[in-house]
Coordinates of C-alpha atoms in Angstrom, one line a residue:
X1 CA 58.6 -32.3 14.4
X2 CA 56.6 -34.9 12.3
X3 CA 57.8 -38.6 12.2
X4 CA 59.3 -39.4 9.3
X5 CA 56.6 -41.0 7.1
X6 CA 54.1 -38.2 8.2
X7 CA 52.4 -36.5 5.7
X8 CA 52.4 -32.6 6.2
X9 CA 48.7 -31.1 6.5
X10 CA 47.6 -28.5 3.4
X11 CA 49.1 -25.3 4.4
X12 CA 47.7 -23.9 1.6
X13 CA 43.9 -21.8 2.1
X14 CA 41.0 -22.5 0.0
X15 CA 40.7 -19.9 -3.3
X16 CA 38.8 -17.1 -1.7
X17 CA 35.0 -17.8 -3.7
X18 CA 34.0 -14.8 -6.0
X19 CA 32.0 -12.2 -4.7
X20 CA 29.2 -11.7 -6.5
X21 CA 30.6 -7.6 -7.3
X22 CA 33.6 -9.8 -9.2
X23 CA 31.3 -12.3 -11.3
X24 CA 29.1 -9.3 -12.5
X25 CA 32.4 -7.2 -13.4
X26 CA 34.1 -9.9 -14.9
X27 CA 35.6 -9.1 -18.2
X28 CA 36.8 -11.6 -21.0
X29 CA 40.0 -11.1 -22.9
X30 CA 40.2 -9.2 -26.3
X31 CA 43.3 -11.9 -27.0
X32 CA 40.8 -14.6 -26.0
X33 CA 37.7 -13.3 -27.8
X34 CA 39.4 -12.9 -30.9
X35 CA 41.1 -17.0 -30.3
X36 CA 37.4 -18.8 -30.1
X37 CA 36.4 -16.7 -33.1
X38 CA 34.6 -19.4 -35.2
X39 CA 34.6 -22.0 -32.7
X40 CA 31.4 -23.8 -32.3
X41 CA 29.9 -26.9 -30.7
X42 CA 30.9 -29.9 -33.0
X43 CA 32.1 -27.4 -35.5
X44 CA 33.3 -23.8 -36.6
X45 CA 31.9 -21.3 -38.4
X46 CA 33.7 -20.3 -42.1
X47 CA 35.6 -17.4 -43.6
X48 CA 34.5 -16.8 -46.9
X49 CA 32.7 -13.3 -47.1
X50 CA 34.6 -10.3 -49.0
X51 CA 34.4 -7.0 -48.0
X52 CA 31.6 -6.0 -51.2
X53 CA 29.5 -9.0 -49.7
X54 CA 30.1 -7.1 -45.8
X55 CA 29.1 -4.0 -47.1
X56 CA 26.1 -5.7 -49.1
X57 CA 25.1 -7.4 -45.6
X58 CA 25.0 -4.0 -44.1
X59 CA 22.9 -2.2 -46.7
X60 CA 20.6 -5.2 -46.8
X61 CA 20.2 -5.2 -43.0
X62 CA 19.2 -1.1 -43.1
X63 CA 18.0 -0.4 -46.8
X64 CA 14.2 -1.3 -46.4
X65 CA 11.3 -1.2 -44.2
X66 CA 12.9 1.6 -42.9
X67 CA 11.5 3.8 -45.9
X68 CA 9.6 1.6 -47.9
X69 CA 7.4 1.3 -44.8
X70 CA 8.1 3.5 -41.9
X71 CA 7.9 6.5 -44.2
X72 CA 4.5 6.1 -44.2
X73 CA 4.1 6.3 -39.9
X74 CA 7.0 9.2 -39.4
X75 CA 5.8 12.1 -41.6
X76 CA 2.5 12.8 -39.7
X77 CA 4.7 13.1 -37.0
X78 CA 6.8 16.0 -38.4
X79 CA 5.5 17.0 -41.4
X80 CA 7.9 17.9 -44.4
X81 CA 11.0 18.4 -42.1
X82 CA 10.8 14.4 -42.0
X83 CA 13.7 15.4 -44.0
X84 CA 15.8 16.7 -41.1
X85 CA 14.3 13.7 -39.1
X86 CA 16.4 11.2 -41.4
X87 CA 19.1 13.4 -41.1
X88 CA 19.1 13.8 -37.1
X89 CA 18.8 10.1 -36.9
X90 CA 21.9 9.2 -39.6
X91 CA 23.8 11.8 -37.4
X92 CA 23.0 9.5 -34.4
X93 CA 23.5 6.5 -36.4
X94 CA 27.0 8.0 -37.6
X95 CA 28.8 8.5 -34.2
X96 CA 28.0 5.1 -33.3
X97 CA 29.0 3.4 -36.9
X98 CA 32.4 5.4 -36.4
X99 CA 32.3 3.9 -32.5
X100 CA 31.2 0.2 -33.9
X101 CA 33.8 0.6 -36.9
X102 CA 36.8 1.1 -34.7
X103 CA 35.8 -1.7 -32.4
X104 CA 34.9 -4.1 -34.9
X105 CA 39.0 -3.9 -36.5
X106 CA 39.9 -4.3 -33.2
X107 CA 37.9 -6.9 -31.8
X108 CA 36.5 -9.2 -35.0
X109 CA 34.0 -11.7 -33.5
X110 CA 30.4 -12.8 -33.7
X111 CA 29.1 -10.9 -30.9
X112 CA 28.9 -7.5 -32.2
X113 CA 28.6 -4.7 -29.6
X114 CA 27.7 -7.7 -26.6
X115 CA 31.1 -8.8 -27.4
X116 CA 32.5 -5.3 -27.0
X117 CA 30.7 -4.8 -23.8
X118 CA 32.0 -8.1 -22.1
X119 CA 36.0 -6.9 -22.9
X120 CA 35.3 -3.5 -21.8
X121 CA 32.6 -3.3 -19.0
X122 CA 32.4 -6.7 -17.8
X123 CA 29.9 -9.6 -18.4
X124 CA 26.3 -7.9 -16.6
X125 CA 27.1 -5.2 -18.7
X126 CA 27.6 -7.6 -21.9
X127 CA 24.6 -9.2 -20.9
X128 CA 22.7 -5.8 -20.9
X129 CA 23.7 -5.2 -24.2
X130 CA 23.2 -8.6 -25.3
X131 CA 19.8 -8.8 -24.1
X132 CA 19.1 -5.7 -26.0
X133 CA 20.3 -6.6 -29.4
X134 CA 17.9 -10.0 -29.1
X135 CA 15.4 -7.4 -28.7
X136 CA 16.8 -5.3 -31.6
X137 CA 17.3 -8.1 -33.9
X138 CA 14.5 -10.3 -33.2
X139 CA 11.7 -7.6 -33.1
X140 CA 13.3 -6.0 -35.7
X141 CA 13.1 -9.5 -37.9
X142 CA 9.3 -9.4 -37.2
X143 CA 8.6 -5.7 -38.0
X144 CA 10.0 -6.1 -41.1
X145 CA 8.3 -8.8 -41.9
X146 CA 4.8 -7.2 -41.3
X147 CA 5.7 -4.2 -43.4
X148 CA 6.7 -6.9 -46.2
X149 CA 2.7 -8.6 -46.1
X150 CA 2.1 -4.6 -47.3
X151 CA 3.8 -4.8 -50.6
X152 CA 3.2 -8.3 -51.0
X153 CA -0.7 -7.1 -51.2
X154 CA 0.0 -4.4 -53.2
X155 CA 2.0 -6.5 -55.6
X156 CA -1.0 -9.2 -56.2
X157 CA -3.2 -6.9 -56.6
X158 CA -1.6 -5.3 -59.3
X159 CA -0.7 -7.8 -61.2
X160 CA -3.4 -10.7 -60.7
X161 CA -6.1 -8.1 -59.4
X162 CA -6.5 -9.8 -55.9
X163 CA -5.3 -9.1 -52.5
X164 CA -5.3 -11.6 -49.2
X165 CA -8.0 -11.5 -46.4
X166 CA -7.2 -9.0 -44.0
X167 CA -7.6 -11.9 -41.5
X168 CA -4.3 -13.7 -43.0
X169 CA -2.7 -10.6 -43.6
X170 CA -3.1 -8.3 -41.0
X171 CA -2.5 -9.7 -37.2
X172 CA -4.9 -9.0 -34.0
X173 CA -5.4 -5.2 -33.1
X174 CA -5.0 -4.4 -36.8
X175 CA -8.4 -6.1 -37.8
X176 CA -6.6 -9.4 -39.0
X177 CA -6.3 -12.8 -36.9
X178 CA -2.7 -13.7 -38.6
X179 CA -0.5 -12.3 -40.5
X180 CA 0.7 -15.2 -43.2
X181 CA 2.8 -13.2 -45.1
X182 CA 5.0 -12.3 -42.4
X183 CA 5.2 -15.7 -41.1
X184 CA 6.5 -16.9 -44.8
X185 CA 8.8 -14.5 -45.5
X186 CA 11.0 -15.2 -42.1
X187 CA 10.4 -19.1 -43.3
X188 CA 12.4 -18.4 -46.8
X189 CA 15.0 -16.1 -44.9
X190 CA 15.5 -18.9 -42.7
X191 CA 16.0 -21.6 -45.9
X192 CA 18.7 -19.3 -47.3
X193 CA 20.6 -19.2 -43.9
X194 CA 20.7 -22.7 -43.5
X195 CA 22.3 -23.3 -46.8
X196 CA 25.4 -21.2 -45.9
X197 CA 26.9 -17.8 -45.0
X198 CA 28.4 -17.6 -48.6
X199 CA 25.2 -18.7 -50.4
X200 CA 23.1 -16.5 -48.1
X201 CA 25.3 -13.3 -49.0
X202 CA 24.9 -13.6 -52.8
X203 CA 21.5 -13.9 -53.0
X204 CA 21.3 -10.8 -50.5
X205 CA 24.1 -8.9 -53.2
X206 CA 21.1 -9.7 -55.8
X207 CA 18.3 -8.2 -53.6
X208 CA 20.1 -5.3 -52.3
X209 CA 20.5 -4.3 -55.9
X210 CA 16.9 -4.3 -57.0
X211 CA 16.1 -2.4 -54.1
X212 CA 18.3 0.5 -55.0
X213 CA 17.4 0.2 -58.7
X214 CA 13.7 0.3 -57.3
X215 CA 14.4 3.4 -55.0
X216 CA 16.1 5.3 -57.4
X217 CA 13.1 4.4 -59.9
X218 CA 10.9 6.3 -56.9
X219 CA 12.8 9.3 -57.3
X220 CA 13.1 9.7 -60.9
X221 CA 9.1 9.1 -61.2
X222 CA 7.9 10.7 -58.0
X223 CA 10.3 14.0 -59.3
X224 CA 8.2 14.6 -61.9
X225 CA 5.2 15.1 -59.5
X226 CA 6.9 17.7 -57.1
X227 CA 5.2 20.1 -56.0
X228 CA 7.5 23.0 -54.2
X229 CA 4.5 24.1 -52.3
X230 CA 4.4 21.2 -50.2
X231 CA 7.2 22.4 -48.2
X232 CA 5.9 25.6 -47.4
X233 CA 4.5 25.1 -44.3
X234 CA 8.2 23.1 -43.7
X235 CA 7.9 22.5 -40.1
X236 CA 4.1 22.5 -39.0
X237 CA 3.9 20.6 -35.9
X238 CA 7.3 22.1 -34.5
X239 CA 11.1 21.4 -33.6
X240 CA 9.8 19.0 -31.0
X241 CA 8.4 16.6 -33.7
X242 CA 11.5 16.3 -36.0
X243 CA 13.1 14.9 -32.8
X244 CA 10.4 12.7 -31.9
X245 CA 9.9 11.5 -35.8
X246 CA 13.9 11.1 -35.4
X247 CA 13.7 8.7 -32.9
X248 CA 11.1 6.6 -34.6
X249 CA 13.4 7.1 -37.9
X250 CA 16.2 5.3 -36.0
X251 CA 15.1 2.5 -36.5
X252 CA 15.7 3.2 -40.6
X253 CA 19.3 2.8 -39.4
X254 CA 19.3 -0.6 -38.0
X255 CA 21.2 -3.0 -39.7
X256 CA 24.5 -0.9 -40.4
X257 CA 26.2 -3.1 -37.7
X258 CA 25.0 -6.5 -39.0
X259 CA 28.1 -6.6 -40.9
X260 CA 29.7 -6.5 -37.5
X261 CA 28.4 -10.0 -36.4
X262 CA 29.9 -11.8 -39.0
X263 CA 33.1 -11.2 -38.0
X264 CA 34.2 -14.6 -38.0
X265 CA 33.3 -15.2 -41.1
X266 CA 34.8 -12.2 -42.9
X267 CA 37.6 -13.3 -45.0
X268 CA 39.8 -10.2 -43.7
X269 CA 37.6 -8.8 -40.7
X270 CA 40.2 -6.5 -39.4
X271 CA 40.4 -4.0 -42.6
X272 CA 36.9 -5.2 -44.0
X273 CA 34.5 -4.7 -41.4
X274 CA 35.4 -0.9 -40.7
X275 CA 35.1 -0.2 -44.4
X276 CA 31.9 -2.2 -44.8
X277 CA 30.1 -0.4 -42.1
X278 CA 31.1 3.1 -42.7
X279 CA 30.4 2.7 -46.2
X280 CA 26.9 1.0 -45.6
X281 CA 26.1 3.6 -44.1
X282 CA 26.7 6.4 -46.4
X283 CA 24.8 4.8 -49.1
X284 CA 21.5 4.4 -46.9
X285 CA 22.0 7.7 -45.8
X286 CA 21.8 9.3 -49.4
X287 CA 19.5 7.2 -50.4
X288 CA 17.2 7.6 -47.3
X289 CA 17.0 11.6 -47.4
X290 CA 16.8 12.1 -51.4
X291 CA 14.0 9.3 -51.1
X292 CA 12.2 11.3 -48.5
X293 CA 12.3 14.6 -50.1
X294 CA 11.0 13.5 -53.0
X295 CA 8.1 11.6 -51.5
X296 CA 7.0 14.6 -49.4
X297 CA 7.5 17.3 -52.6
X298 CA 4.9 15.0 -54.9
X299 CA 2.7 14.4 -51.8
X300 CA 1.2 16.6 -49.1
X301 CA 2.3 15.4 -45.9
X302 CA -1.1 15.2 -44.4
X303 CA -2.0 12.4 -46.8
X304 CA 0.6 10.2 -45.3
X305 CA -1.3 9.5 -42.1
X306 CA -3.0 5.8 -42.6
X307 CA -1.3 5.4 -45.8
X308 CA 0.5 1.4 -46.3
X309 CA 2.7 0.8 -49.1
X310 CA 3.2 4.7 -49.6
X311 CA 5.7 4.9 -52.2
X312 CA 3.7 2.6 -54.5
X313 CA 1.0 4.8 -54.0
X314 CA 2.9 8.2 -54.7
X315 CA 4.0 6.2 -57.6
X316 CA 0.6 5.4 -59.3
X317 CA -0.6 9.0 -58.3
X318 CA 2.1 11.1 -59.7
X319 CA 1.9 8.7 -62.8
X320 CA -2.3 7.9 -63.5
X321 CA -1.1 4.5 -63.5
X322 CA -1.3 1.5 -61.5
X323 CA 1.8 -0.2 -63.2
X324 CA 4.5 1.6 -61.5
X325 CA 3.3 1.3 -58.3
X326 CA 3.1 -2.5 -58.7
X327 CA 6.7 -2.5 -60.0
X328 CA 8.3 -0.9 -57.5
X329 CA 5.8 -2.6 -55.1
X330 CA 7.5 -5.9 -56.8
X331 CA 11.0 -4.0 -55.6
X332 CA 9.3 -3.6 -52.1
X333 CA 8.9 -7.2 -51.7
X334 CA 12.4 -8.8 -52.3
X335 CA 14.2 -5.6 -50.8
X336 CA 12.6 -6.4 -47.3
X337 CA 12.9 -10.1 -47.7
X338 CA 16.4 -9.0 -47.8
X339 CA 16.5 -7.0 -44.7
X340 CA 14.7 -9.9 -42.8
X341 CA 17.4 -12.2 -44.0
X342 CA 20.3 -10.0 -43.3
X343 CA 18.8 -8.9 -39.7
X344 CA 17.7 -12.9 -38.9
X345 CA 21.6 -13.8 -39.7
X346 CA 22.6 -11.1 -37.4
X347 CA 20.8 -12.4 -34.7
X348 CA 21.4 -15.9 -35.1
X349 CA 25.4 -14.9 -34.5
X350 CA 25.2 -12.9 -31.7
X351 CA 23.3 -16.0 -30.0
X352 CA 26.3 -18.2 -31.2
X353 CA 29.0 -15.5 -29.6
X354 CA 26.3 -15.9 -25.8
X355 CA 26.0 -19.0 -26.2
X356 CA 30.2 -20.2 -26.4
X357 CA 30.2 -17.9 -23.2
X358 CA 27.6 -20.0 -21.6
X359 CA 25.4 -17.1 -20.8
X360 CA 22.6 -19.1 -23.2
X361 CA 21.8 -22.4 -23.6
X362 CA 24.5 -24.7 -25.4
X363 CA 21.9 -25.3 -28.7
X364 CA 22.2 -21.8 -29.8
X365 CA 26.1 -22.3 -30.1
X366 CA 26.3 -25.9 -32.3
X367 CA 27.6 -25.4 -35.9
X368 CA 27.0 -27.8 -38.2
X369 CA 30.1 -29.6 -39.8
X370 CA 28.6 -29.4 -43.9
X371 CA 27.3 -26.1 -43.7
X372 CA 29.4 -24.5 -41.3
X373 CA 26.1 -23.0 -39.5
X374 CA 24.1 -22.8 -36.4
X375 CA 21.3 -24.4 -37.9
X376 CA 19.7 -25.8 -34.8
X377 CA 19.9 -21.6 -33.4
X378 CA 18.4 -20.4 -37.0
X379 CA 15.6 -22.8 -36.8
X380 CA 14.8 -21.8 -33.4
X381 CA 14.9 -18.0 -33.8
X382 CA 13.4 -18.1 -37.0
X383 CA 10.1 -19.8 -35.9
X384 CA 10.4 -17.3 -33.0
X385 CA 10.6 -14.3 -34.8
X386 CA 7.8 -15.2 -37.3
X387 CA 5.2 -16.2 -34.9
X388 CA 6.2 -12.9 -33.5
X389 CA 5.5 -10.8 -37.0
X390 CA 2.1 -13.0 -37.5
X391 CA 0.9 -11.5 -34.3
X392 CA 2.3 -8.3 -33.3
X393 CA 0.9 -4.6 -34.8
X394 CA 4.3 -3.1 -36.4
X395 CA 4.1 -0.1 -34.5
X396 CA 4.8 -1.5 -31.6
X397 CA 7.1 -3.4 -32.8
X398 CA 8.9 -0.5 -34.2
X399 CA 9.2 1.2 -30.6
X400 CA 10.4 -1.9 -29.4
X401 CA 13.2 -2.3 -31.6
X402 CA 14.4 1.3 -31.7
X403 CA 14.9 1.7 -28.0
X404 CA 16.9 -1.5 -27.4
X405 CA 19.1 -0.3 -30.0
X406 CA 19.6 2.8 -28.9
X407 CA 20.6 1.3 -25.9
X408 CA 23.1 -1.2 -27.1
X409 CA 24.3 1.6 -29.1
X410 CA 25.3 3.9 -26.7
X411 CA 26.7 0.9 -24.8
X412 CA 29.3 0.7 -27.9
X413 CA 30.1 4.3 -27.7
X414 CA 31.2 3.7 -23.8
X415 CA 33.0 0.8 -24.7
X416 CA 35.3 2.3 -27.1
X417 CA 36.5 4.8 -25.3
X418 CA 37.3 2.4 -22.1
X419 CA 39.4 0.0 -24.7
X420 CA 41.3 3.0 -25.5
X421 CA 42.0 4.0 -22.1
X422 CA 42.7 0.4 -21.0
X423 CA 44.1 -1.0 -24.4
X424 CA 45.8 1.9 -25.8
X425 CA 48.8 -0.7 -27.2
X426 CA 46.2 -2.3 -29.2
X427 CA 46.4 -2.8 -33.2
X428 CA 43.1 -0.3 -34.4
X429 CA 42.5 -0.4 -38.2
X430 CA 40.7 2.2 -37.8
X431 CA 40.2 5.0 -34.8
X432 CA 37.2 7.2 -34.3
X433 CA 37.9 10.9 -35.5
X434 CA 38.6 13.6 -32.3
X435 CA 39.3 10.9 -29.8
X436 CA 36.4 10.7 -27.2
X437 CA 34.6 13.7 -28.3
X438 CA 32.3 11.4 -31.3
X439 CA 31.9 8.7 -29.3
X440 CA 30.8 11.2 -26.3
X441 CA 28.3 12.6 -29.2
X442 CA 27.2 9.0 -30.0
X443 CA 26.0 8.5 -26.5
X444 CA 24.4 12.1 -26.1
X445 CA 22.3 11.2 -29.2
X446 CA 21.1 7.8 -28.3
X447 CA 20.0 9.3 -25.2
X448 CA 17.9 12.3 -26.0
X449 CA 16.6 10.0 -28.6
X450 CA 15.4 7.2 -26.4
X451 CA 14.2 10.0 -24.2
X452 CA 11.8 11.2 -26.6
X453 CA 9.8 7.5 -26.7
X454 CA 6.9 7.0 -25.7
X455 CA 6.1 5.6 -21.6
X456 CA 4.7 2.9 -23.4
X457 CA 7.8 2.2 -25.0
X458 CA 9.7 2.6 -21.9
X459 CA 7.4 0.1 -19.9
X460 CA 7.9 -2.4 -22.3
X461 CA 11.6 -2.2 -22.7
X462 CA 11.9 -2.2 -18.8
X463 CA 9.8 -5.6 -18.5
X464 CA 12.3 -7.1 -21.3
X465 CA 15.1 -5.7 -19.2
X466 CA 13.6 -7.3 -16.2
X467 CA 13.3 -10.9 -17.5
X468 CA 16.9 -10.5 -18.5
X469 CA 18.5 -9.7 -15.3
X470 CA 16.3 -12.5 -13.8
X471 CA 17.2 -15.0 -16.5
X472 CA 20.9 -13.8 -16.0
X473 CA 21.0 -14.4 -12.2
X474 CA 19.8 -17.7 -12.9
X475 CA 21.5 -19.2 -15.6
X476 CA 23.9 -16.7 -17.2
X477 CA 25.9 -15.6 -14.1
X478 CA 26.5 -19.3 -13.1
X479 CA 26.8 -21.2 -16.3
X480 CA 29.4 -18.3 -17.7
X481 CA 32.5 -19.7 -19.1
X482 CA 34.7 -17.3 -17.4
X483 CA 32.6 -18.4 -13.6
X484 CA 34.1 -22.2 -14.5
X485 CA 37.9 -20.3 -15.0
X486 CA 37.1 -18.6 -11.5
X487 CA 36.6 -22.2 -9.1

C-alpha cells in the first residue's frame, strides 16, 4: 500500500509511435477538408465566383494552345483521322470530368484531385497526385506560354511588318537563346492574379469570348477552302497513330478541372462546380473536333509538319490574304494569355490546399488580407513557370505535362469509387452514370494513353516522381498536419 501523501506512478503506456505504413496511409477527413476550406496563413481566401465565371475558368484553362498550337505537331502524327484523335482523347477526358464532377460537389476545396486523393487513399498517395498536378500545371503554364511567342510573331508581323529575333523568341534547342515572349505573358497573368480571384475571372470571361469568336471565324473562312479529297487517304500512317496523336492531344483537354481548384472560392461550389466542368467540357469538345476537321479539309495533312501558328496560316492561304491570318493570329494571342492565366491560378491553389497540410512550405499557403490571395505563392510560381517557358522546347514540355496528368487523372477515377464504397451516406450533387463502370473506363484510358508515350517521356516523369518521394520523406511526411494530430 502507498503512504498517504504518495503519489501513484503513471500507469498509463506511452502512445504507441506511428509506423511509418500508418503515416503513408493516413487519410484526412472529408468533414475536415471541407471546414479549412478558405483558410489561409494571416487570411482566407473569398467566395465570389458564379457558376458562368466557373465554367469560363474551365474553358479558359482548355480552349487554347491545345489547338491553336498543338494542332500544328499532332496531324503528322495521324494524318486526317487527327479527327478521331480529338475524339479518343475528349472520351478520356470525359470519364474523368464525370469522375472529378462528382468529387468536386462532394468534396469543394482548393486541392482538386490531391485533395480527393488524401480523403480517399491516404496522404503518399495525395502526395503522388499532388506532385503530378505541379507538373501538370506548371509545365503546362510554360508550354502555353511558348506556343503564345508564335502568334505574338505572327501578329507583329502582320500588322507592323516585323517579327522578334529568333534569339528572344525562340529558347535553346529551337535556334533561340530566350524566349521573351513567353517569359512576359506568364508576368501579365501573374498581375491579374494578384489583383483578385473576381477581377482575374472577368477579364478571363472577356478573353475566353474572343477566342471562340476567333475559332469559329477559322471555320467559317477555312470552310470555304475544303477540299474533300484531303480525307481520302483518312488514316495513312494507321490505327496505331490516332492513339499515339491521342495521347499527345490530351493535353488539349487540360484545364477542364481548373474550375475544380477554386472551390473555395465558388460562391455555391457544391451545385456549381459539377455543372461548370461538365459543361466546359462539352464546349471544347465541339469546338476542338469541328476546328480540326476543317483545318485538315482546306489543308493536306502533310503540310502540317514544321508548320507554327497553323491556323493563321490556313487562314491567309484559303483566303490570298494576310489580313485574316493576322486577325485571328490577334485572337491567338489573348486566348492563350487566357489559358496561361487560368492554368497559373490553378496551380497557385493547389499549392495553397499542400501547403495548409504542411506537406509544402508555409509561404505557398499565406493569403493576403486586401486581396484575399496567395500572392507571396503566385509570385513564386509565376517567376518559376516563366523562366521555365523562356527555356524549354514546347515539345517536351507537352509530353511532360500530358503524362502527369494522366496520372493524376486516373488517380481521381480510383478515388471516386473508394468514397463511394467508404462514404456511401455522403451528400453527392452529382454521381457518375453506371456506378463504377465510367470511372473504371476513365482509368483504362488514362492508362493505354500514358502507355503510348514516348521512353523519353517516361524517364522524365520517373525522375520528377523520384524528387517527390524524396522531398516527401523529408519534409512532407514529417511536417504533415495530420503527423502533429498523431504525437
Amino acid at each position: 500500500m502507498l503512504d498517504q501523501g504518495t503519489v501513484a506512478p503513471d500507469t498509463k503506456a506511452p502512445a504507441p509511435k506511428p509506423s511509418v505504413l500508418s503515416a503513408l496511409t493516413r487519410r484526412k477527413p472529408v468533414e475536415r477538408l471541407v471546414a479549412e476550406g478558405g483558410q489561409g496563413e494571416g487570411g482566407s481566401l473569398r467566395r465570389s465566383l458564379s457558376m458562368w465565371q466557373l465554367t469560363m475558368i474551365s474553358i479558359g484553362a482548355t480552349l487554347g494552345t491545345g489547338i491553336f498550337v498543338v494542332l500544328g505537331e499532332s496531324v503528322p502524327k495521324a494524318g486526317p483521322a487527327v479527327t478521331l484523335a480529338f475524339v479518343f482523347a475528349g472520351l478520356t477526358a470525359l470519364f474523368s470530368a464525370l469522375s472529378y464532377a462528382e468529387l468536386a460537389g462532394t468534396i469543394p476545396v482548393a486541392g482538386s484531385s490531391y485533395s480527393y486523393a488524401y480523403a480517399t487513399m491516404g496522404e503518399l498517395v495525395a502526395w503522388v497526385c499532388g506532385w503530378c498536378l505541379l507538373l501538370e500545371y506548371g509545365v503546362s503554364v510554360a508550354a502555353v506560354a511558348v506556343g503564345w511567342g508564335d502568334y505574338l510573331n505572327e501578329l507583329l508581323d502582320g500588322t507592323l511588318g516585323v517579327t522578334l529575333p529568333t534569339a528572344l523568341s525562340a529558347p535553346p534547342g529551337d535556334g533561340g537563346i530566350f524566349n521573351l515572349p513567353a517569359l512576359i505573358v506568364v508576368v501579365l497573368a501573374m498581375m491579374f492574379l494578384l489583383g483578385g480571384a473576381k477581377e482575374s475571372a472577368r477579364a478571363n470571361t472577356i478573353m475566353v469570348v474572343v477566342k471562340i469568336a476567333a475559332l469559329v471565324l477559322f471555320c467559317a473562312i477555312g470552310f470555304m477552302g475544303f477540299k474533300s479529297g484531303n480525307y481520302s487517304n483518312f488514316m495513312p500512317l494507321g490505327i496505331e497513330s490516332v492513339g499515339a496523336a491521342g495521347a499527345i492531344l490530351f493535353f488539349s483537354y487540360i484545364g477542364f478541372d481548373a474550375a475544380s481548384t477554386a472551390g473555395e472560392e465558388a460562391k455555391n461550389p457544391k451545385r456549381d462546380l459539377p455543372r461548370a466542368i461538365m459543361l466546359s467540357l462539352v464546349i471544347v469538345t465541339v469546338l476542338y473536333v469541328l476546328v480540326a476537321a476543317v483545318a485538315v479539309g482546306a489543308w493536306d495533312w502533310k503540310k502540317f509538319a514544321g508548320s507554327e501558328a497553323t491556323l493563321a496560316a490556313i487562314m491567309n492561304d484559303v483566303t490570298g490574304q494576310s489580313f485574316w491570318g493576322t486577325l485571328l493570329a490577334g485572337g491567338a494571342v489573348i486566348s492563350i494569355a487566357s489559358v496561361v492565366l487560368t492554368v497559373l491560378y490553378g496551380q497557385t491553389r493547389i499549392l495553397f490546399a499542400m501547403s495548409r497540410d504542411g506537406l509544402v512550405p508555409k509561404v505557398f499557403g499565406k493569403v493576403h488580407p486586401k486581396s484575399g490571395t496567395p500572392r507571396v505563392n503566385t509570385v513564386i510560381v509565376s517567376l518559376f513557370c516563366g523562366v521555365l517557358a523562356a527555356a524549354i522546347p514546347l515539345g517536351k514540355l507537352v509530353s511532360a505535362t500530358s503524362i502527369g496528368t494522366l496520372f493524376a487523372f486516373a488517380l481521381v477515377n480510383i478515388a471516386v469509387v473508394v468514397l463511394r464504397h467508404n462514404r456511401p451516406d455522403m451528400d453527392r450533387t452529382f454521381k457518375v452514370p453506371f456506378g463504377p463502370l465510367f470511372p473504371a473506363l476513365g482509368f483504362i484510358f488514362c492508362g493505354y494513353s500514358m502507355y503510348t508515350l514516348d521512353l523519353d517521356t517516361w524517364t522524365v516523369f520517373g525522375a520528377w516522381m523520384a524528387v517527390g518521394l524524396v522531398f516527401y520523406l523529408v519534409y512532407g511526411m514529417r511536417r504533415s498536419r495530420l503527423a502533429s494530430t498523431e504525437k
